[in-house]
Coordinates of C-alpha atoms and ligand atoms in Angstrom, one line a residue:
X1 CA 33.7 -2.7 21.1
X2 CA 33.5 -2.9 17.4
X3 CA 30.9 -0.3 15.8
X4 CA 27.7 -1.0 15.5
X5 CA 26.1 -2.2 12.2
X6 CA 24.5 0.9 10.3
X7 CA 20.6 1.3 9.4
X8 CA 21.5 1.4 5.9
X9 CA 24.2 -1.4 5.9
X10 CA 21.5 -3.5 7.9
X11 CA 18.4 -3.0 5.3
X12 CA 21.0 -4.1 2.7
X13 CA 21.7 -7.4 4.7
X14 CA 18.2 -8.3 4.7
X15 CA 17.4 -7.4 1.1
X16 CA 20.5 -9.7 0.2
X17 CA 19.6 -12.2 1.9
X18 CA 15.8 -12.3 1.3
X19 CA 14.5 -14.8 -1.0
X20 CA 11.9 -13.9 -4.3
X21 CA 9.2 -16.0 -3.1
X22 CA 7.3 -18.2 -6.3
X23 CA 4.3 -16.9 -8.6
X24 CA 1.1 -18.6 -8.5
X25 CA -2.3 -17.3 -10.4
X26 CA -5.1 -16.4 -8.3
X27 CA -8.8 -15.6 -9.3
X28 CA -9.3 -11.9 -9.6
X29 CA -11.8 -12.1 -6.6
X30 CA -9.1 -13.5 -4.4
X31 CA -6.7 -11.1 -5.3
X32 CA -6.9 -8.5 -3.1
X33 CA -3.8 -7.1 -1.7
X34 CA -1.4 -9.8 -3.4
X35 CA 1.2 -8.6 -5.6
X36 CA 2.0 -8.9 -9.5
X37 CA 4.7 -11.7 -10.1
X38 CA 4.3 -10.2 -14.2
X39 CA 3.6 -7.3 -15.8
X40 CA 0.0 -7.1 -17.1
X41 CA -0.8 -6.2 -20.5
X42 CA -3.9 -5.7 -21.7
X43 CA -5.5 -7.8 -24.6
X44 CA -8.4 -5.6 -25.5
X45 CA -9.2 -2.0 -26.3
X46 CA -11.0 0.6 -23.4
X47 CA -14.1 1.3 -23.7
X48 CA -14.5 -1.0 -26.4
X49 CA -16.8 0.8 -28.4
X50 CA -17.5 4.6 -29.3
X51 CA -19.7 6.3 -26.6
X52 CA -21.7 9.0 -25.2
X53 CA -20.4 10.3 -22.3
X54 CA -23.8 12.1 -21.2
X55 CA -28.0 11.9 -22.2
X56 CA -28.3 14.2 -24.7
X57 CA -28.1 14.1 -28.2
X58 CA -24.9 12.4 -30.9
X59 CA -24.7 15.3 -33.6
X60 CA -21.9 16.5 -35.8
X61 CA -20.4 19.4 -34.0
X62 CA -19.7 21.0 -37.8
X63 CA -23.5 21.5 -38.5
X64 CA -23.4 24.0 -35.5
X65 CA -20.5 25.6 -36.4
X66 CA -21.9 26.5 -40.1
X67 CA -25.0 28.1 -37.9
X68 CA -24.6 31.6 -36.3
X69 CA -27.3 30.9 -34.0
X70 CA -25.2 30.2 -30.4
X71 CA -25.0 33.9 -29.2
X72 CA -28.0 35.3 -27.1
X73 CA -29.0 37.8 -30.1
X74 CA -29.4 34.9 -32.5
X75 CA -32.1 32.1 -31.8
X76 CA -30.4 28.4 -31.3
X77 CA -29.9 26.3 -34.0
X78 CA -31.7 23.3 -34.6
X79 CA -31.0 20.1 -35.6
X80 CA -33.9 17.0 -36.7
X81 CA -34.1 14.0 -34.4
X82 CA -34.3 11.0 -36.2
X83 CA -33.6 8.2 -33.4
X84 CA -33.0 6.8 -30.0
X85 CA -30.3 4.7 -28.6
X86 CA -30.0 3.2 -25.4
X87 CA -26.7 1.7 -23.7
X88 CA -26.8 -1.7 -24.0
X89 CA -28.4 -1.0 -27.8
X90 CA -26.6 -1.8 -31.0
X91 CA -27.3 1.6 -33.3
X92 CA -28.9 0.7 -36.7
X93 CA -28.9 4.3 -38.0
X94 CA -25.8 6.5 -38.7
X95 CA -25.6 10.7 -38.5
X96 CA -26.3 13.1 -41.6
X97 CA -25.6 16.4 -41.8
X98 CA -28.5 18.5 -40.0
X99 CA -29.6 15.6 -38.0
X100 CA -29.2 14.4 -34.3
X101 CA -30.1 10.8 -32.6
X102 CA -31.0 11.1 -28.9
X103 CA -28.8 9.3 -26.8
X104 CA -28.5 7.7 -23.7
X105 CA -25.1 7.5 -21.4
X106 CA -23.0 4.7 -22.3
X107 CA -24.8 4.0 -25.2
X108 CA -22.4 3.3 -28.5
X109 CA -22.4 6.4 -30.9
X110 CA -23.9 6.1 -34.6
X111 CA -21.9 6.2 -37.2
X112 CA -20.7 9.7 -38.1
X113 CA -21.1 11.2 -34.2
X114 CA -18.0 14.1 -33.9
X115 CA -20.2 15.4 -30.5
X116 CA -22.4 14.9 -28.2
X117 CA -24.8 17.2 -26.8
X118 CA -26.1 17.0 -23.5
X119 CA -29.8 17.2 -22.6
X120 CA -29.7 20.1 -20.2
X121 CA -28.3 22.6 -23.1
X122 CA -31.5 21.5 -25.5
X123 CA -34.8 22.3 -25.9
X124 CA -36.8 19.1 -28.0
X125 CA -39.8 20.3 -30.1
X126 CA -41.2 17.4 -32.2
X127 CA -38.4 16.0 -34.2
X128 CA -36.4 19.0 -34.0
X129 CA -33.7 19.6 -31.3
X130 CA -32.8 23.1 -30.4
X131 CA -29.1 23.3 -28.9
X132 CA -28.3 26.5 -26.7
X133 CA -24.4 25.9 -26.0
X134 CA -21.7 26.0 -28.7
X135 CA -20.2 22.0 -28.7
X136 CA -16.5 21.1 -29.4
X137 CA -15.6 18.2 -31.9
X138 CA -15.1 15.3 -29.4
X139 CA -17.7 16.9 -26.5
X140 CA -19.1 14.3 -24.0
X141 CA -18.3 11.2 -25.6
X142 CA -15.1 8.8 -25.9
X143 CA -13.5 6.8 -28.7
X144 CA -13.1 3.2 -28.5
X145 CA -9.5 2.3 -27.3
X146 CA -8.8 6.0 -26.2
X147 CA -8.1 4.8 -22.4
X148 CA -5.7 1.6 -23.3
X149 CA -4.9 -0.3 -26.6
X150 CA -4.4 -3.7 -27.0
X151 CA -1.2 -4.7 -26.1
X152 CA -0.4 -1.7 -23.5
X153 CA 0.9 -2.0 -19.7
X154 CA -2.1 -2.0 -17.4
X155 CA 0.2 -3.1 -14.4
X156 CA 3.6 -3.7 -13.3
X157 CA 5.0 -6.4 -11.6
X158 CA 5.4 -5.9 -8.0
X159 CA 2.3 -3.6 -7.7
X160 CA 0.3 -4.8 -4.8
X161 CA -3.3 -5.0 -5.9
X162 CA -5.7 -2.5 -4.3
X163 CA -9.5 -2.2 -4.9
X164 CA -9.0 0.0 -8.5
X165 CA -6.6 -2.3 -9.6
X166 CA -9.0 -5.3 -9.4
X167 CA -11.1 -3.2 -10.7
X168 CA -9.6 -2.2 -13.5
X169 CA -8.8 -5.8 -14.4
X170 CA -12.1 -6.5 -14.4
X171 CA -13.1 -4.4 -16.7
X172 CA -10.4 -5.4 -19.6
X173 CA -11.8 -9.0 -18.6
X174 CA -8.6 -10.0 -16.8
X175 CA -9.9 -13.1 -14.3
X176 CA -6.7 -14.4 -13.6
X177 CA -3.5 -12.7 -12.0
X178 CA -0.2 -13.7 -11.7
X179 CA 0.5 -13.0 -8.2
X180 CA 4.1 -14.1 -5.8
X181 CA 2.8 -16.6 -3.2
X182 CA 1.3 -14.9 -0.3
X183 CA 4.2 -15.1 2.7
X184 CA 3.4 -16.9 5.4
X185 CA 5.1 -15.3 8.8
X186 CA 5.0 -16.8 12.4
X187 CA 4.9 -14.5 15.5
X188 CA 6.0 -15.7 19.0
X189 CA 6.0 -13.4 21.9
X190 CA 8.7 -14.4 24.6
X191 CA 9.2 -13.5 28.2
X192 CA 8.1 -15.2 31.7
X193 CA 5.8 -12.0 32.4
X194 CA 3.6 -12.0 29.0
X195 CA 0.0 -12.7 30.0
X196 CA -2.6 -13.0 27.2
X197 CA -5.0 -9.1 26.4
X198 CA -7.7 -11.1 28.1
X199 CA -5.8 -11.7 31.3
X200 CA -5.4 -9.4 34.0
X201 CA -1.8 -9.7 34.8
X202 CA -0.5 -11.1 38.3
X203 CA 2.1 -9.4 40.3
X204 CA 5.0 -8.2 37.4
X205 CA 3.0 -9.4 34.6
X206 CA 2.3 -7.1 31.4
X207 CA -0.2 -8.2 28.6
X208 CA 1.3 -9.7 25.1
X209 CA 0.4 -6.9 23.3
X210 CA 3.2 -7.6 20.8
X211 CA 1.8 -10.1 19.0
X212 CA -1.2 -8.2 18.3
X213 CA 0.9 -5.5 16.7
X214 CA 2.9 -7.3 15.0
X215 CA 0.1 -9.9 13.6
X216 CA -1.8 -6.5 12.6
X217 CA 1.2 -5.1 10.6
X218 CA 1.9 -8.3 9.0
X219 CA -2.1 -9.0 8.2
X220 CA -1.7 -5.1 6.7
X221 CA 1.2 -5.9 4.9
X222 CA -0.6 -9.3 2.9
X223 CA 1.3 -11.9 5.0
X224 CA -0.5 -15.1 6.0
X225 CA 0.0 -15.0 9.5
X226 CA 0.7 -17.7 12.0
X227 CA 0.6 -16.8 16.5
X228 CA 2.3 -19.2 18.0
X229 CA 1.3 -17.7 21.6
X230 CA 3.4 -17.1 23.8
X231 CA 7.0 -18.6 25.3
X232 CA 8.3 -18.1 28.6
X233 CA 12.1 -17.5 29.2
X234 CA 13.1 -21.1 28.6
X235 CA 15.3 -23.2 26.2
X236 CA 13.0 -26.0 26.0
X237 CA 10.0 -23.9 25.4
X238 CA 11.1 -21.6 23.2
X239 CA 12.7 -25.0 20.7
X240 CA 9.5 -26.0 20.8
X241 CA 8.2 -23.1 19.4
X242 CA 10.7 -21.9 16.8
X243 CA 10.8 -25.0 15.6
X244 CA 7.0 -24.9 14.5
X245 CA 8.0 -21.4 13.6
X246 CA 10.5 -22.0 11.1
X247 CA 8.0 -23.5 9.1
X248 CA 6.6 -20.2 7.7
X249 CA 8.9 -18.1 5.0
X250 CA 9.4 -15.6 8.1
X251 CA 9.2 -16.1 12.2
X252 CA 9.5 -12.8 13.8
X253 CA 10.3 -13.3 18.2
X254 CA 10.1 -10.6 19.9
X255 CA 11.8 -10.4 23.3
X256 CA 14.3 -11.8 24.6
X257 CA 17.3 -10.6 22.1
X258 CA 18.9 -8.4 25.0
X259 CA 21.9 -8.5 27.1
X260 CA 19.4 -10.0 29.8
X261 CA 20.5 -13.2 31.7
X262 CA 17.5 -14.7 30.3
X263 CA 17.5 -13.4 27.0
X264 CA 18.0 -17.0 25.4
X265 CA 16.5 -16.0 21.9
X266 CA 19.9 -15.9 20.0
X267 CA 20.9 -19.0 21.6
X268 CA 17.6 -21.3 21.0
X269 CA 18.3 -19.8 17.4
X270 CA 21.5 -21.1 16.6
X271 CA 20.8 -24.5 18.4
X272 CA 17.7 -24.3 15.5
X273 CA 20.2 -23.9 12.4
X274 CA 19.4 -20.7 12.1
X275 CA 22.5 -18.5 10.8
X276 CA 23.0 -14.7 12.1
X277 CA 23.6 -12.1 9.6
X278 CA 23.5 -9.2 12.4
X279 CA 22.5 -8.8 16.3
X280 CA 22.5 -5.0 17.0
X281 CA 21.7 -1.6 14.7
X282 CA 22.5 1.5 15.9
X283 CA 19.1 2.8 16.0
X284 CA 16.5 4.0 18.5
X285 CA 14.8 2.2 19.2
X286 CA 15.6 -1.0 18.3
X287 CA 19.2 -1.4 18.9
X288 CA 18.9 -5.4 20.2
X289 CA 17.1 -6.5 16.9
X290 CA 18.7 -9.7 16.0
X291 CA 18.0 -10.7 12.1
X292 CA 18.9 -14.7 10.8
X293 CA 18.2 -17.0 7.9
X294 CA 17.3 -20.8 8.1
X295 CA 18.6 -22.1 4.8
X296 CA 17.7 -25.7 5.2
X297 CA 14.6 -27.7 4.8
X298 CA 13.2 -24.2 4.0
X299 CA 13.9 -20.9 3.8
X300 CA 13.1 -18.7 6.4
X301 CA 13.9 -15.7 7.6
X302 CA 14.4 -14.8 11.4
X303 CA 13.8 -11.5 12.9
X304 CA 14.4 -11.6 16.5
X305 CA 12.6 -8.2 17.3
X306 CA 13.3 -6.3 20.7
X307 CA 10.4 -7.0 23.8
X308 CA 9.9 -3.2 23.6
X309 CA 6.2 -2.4 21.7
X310 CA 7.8 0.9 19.9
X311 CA 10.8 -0.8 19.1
X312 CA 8.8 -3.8 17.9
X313 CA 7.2 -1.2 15.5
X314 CA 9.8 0.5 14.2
X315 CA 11.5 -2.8 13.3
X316 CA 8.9 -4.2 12.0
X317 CA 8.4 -0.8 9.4
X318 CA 12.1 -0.4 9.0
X319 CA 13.3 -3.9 8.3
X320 CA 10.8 -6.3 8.1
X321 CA 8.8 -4.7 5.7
X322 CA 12.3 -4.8 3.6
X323 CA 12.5 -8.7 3.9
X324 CA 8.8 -8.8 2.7
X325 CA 9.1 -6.2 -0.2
X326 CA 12.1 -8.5 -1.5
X327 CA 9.7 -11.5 -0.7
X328 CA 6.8 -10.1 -3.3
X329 CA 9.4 -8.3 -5.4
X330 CA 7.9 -4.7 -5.0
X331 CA 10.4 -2.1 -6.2
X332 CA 12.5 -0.4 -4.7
X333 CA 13.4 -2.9 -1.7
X334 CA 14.3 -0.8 0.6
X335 CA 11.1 1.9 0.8
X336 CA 12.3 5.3 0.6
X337 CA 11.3 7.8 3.2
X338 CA 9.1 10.6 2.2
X339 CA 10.4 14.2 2.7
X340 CA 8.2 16.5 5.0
X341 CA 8.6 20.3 6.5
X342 CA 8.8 20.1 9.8
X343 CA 5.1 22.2 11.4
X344 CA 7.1 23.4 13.9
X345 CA 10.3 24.0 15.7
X346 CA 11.6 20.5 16.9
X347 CA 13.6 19.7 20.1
X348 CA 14.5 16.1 19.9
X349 CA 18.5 15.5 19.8
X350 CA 19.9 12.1 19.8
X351 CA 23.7 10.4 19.9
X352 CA 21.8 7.4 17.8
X353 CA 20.0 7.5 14.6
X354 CA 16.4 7.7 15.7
X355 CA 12.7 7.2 14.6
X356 CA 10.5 9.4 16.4
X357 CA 6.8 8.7 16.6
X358 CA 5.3 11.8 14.7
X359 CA 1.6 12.8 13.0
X360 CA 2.6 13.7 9.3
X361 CA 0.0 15.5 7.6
X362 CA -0.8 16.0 3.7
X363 CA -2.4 18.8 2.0
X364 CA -2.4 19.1 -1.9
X365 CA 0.8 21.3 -2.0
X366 CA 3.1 20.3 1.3
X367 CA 3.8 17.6 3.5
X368 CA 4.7 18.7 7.2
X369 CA 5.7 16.3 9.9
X370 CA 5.9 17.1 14.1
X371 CA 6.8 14.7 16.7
X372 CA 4.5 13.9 19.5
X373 CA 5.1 13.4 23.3
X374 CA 6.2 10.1 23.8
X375 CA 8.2 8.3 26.5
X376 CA 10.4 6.5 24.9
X377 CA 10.1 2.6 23.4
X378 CA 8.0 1.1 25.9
X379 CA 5.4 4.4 25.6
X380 CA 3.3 2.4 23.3
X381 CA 0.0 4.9 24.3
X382 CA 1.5 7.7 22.4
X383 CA 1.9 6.3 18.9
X384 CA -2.1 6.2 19.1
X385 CA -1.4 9.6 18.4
X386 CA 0.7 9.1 15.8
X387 CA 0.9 8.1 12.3
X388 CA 4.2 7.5 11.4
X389 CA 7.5 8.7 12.4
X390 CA 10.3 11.3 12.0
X391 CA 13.7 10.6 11.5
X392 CA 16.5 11.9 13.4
X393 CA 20.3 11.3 12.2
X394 CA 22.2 10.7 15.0
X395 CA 23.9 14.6 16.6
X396 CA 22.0 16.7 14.2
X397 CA 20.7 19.8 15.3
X398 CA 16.7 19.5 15.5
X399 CA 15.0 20.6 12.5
X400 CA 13.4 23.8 12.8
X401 CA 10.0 24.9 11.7
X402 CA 9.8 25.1 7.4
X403 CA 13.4 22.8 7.2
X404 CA 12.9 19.5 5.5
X405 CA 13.3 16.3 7.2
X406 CA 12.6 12.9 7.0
X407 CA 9.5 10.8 7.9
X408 CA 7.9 7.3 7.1
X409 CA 4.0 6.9 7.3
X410 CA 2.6 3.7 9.0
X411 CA -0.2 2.4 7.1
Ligands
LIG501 P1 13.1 -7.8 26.4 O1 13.4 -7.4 25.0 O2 12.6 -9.3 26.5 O3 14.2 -7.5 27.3 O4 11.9 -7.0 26.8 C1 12.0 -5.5 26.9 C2 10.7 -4.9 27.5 O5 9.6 -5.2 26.6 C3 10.3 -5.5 28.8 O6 9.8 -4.5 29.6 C4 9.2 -6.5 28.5 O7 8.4 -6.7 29.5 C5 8.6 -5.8 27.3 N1 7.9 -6.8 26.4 C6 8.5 -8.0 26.0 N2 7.7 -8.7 25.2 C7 6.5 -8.0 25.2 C8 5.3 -8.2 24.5 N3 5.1 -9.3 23.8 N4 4.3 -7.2 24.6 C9 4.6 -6.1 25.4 N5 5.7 -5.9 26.0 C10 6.7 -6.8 25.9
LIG502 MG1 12.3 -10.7 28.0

């Protein structure tokens, strides 16, 4: 038997053969989780004016200096109050020396501001303001343009747009974003024993719960997604299905890609036009994953994933979620795997390369990983524990407590 294919030699195949998919603009309300098809430059300056930072008072941080009244021994010095601004207000007055203008959060600075003061450190009596804390040049306010220029990077292209993003367009007045078309993916769960969740399963039957993973990861991961339901172990059926399938920029199967007598997925594929680049990784678990391209009327590409939840999941994080990076463009392809300490000494040996379910856990200065107990790939109830997975090269010793390993977070 030849060797099998290699994880890494199988994430390359897909991000060969993956397609960019085309830009379109969206409004910035619709733009949640899509991703930049351009960098984003920004045409204005942030903030766009000169402003307080705090309530308090815009002075000229020099007039305190020249006044050796901020130690306890020495009363404060004062400064006279000659005006209010608000935010939202335009200021018609500018800053002498020895005077102050009360002033309001966000409100734009008068003309001649090097400070602000803020309110709690004062005492006001009648126009004068009495100022108990010694305040640096450039205290509790902000220039305009300090935060971006016109003309600077505010995103990259191939940044998937989160809630600050959108955000932070928004406030540079950015309403329209260049975005790759969202991908469309089909899921079809085969195998004679699949049952809809809301069925109680006959005699050998299981419920689908496949396609509720998979659609979940996929709705996670911005896809537009398609369930074709369920097909049962039979030519005709499954055609039937792919075909609608193929439609999509990516079907995903799952079942059915095994050396079973009925696993007919690899067949109903090729009678389809779809083209194999690989059957079989040497992974665990995961090994049957069969991966294809339909090149003609439309791109798509073909993941038959194993019937197996865990190994379903694994695939789909391993090397679906390459095919769909290369699909938005998000750089690097192929996502690189975070490096953790192992929390404790771990027993898990393997003669494949395999991906563990495992709780990885952050703190600000160390990442530390630990596999769960899990029965292997159709143990779907333990990676409810879990939150991602450890990686274990194939005859390695197990990592012991404080040695780094390698670990990918679900999200
Ligand atoms: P197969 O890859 O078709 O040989 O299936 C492998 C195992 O996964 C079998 O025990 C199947 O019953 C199970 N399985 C297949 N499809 C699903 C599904 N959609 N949801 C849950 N388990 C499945
Ligand atoms: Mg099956």
């Amino acid at each position: 038997m030849p060797p099998l294919l290699d994880i890494p030699a199988a994430l390359e195949l897909i991000s060969t053969s993956a397609h960019a998919l085309a830009e379109e603009t969206v409004p910035l309300h619709e733009a949640l989780g899509r991703v930049t098809s351009q960098a984003i430059l920004s045409s204005e300056p942030a903030p766009l004016f000169d402003k307080a930072l705090m309530d308090g008072y815009a002075i000229r941080a020099e007039d305190l200096a020249q006044s050796a009244g901020l130690s306890t021994s020495t009363p404060s010095p004062s400064l006279r109050v000659t005006g209010l601004i608000c935010a939202g207000q335009t200021p018609s007055i500018s800053l002498t020396a020895g005077e102050a203008i009360q002033i309001m959060t966000g409100a734009p600075l008068p003309s001649g501001t090097t400070a602000v003061v803020k309110i709690e450190a004062t005492t006001r009596k009648e126009d004068l303001v009495f100022i108990h804390e010694s305040v640096p040049v450039g205290a509790n306010l902000i220039r305009r343009g300090a935060v971006m220029q016109p003309g600077q990077l505010v995103l990259s292209a191939g940044q998937r747009l989160a809630p600050q993003h959108l955000a932070g367009l928004a406030e540079l007045g950015i309403v329209t974003i260049p975005v790759k078309q969202q991908p469309t993916l089909a899921i079809l769960a085969t195998g004679d024993e699949l049952v809809p969740p809301s069925e109680k399963p006959g005699p050998g039957q299981i419920r689908n719960s496949n396609e509720t993973l998979l659609a979940s990861l996929a709705r996670q991961a911005g896809c537009d997604v398609q369930r074709l339901g369920i097909a049962s172990d039979s030519l005709d059926e499954l055609t039937l299905k792919i075909r609608q399938g193929l439609t999509a920029d990516l079907l995903l199967l799952t079942g059915g890609v095994s050396a079973g007598m009925l696993d007919l997925v690899p067949q109903a594929l090729a009678a389809e036009g779809v083209e194999k680049i690989f059957h079989k990784v040497d992974i665990k678990p995961g090994k049957p994953i069969w991966f294809g391209i339909k090149r003609q009327p439309k791109t798509c590409l073909v993941f038959g994933l194993p019937g197996n939840p865990v190994s379903s999941l694994v695939c789909f994080e391993l090397f679906v979620k390459t095919a769909l990076r290369k699909l938005s463009g998000i750089n690097p392809t192929i996502a690189p795997a975070i490096e953790a300490l192992a929390a404790v000494d771990e027993q898990y040996m393997s003669d494949r390369p395999t991906y563990h379910p495992a709780v990885i856990d952050s703190t600000d200065s160390s990442i530390t990983a630990r596999t769960i107990s899990w029965q292997g790939s159709s143990d779907l109830q333990a990676t409810l524990s879990a939150n991602g997975m450890i990686y274990f090269p194939a005859n390695s010793p197990p990592p012991q407590q404080g040695d780094t390993l390698l670990a990918y977070r679900w999200c």
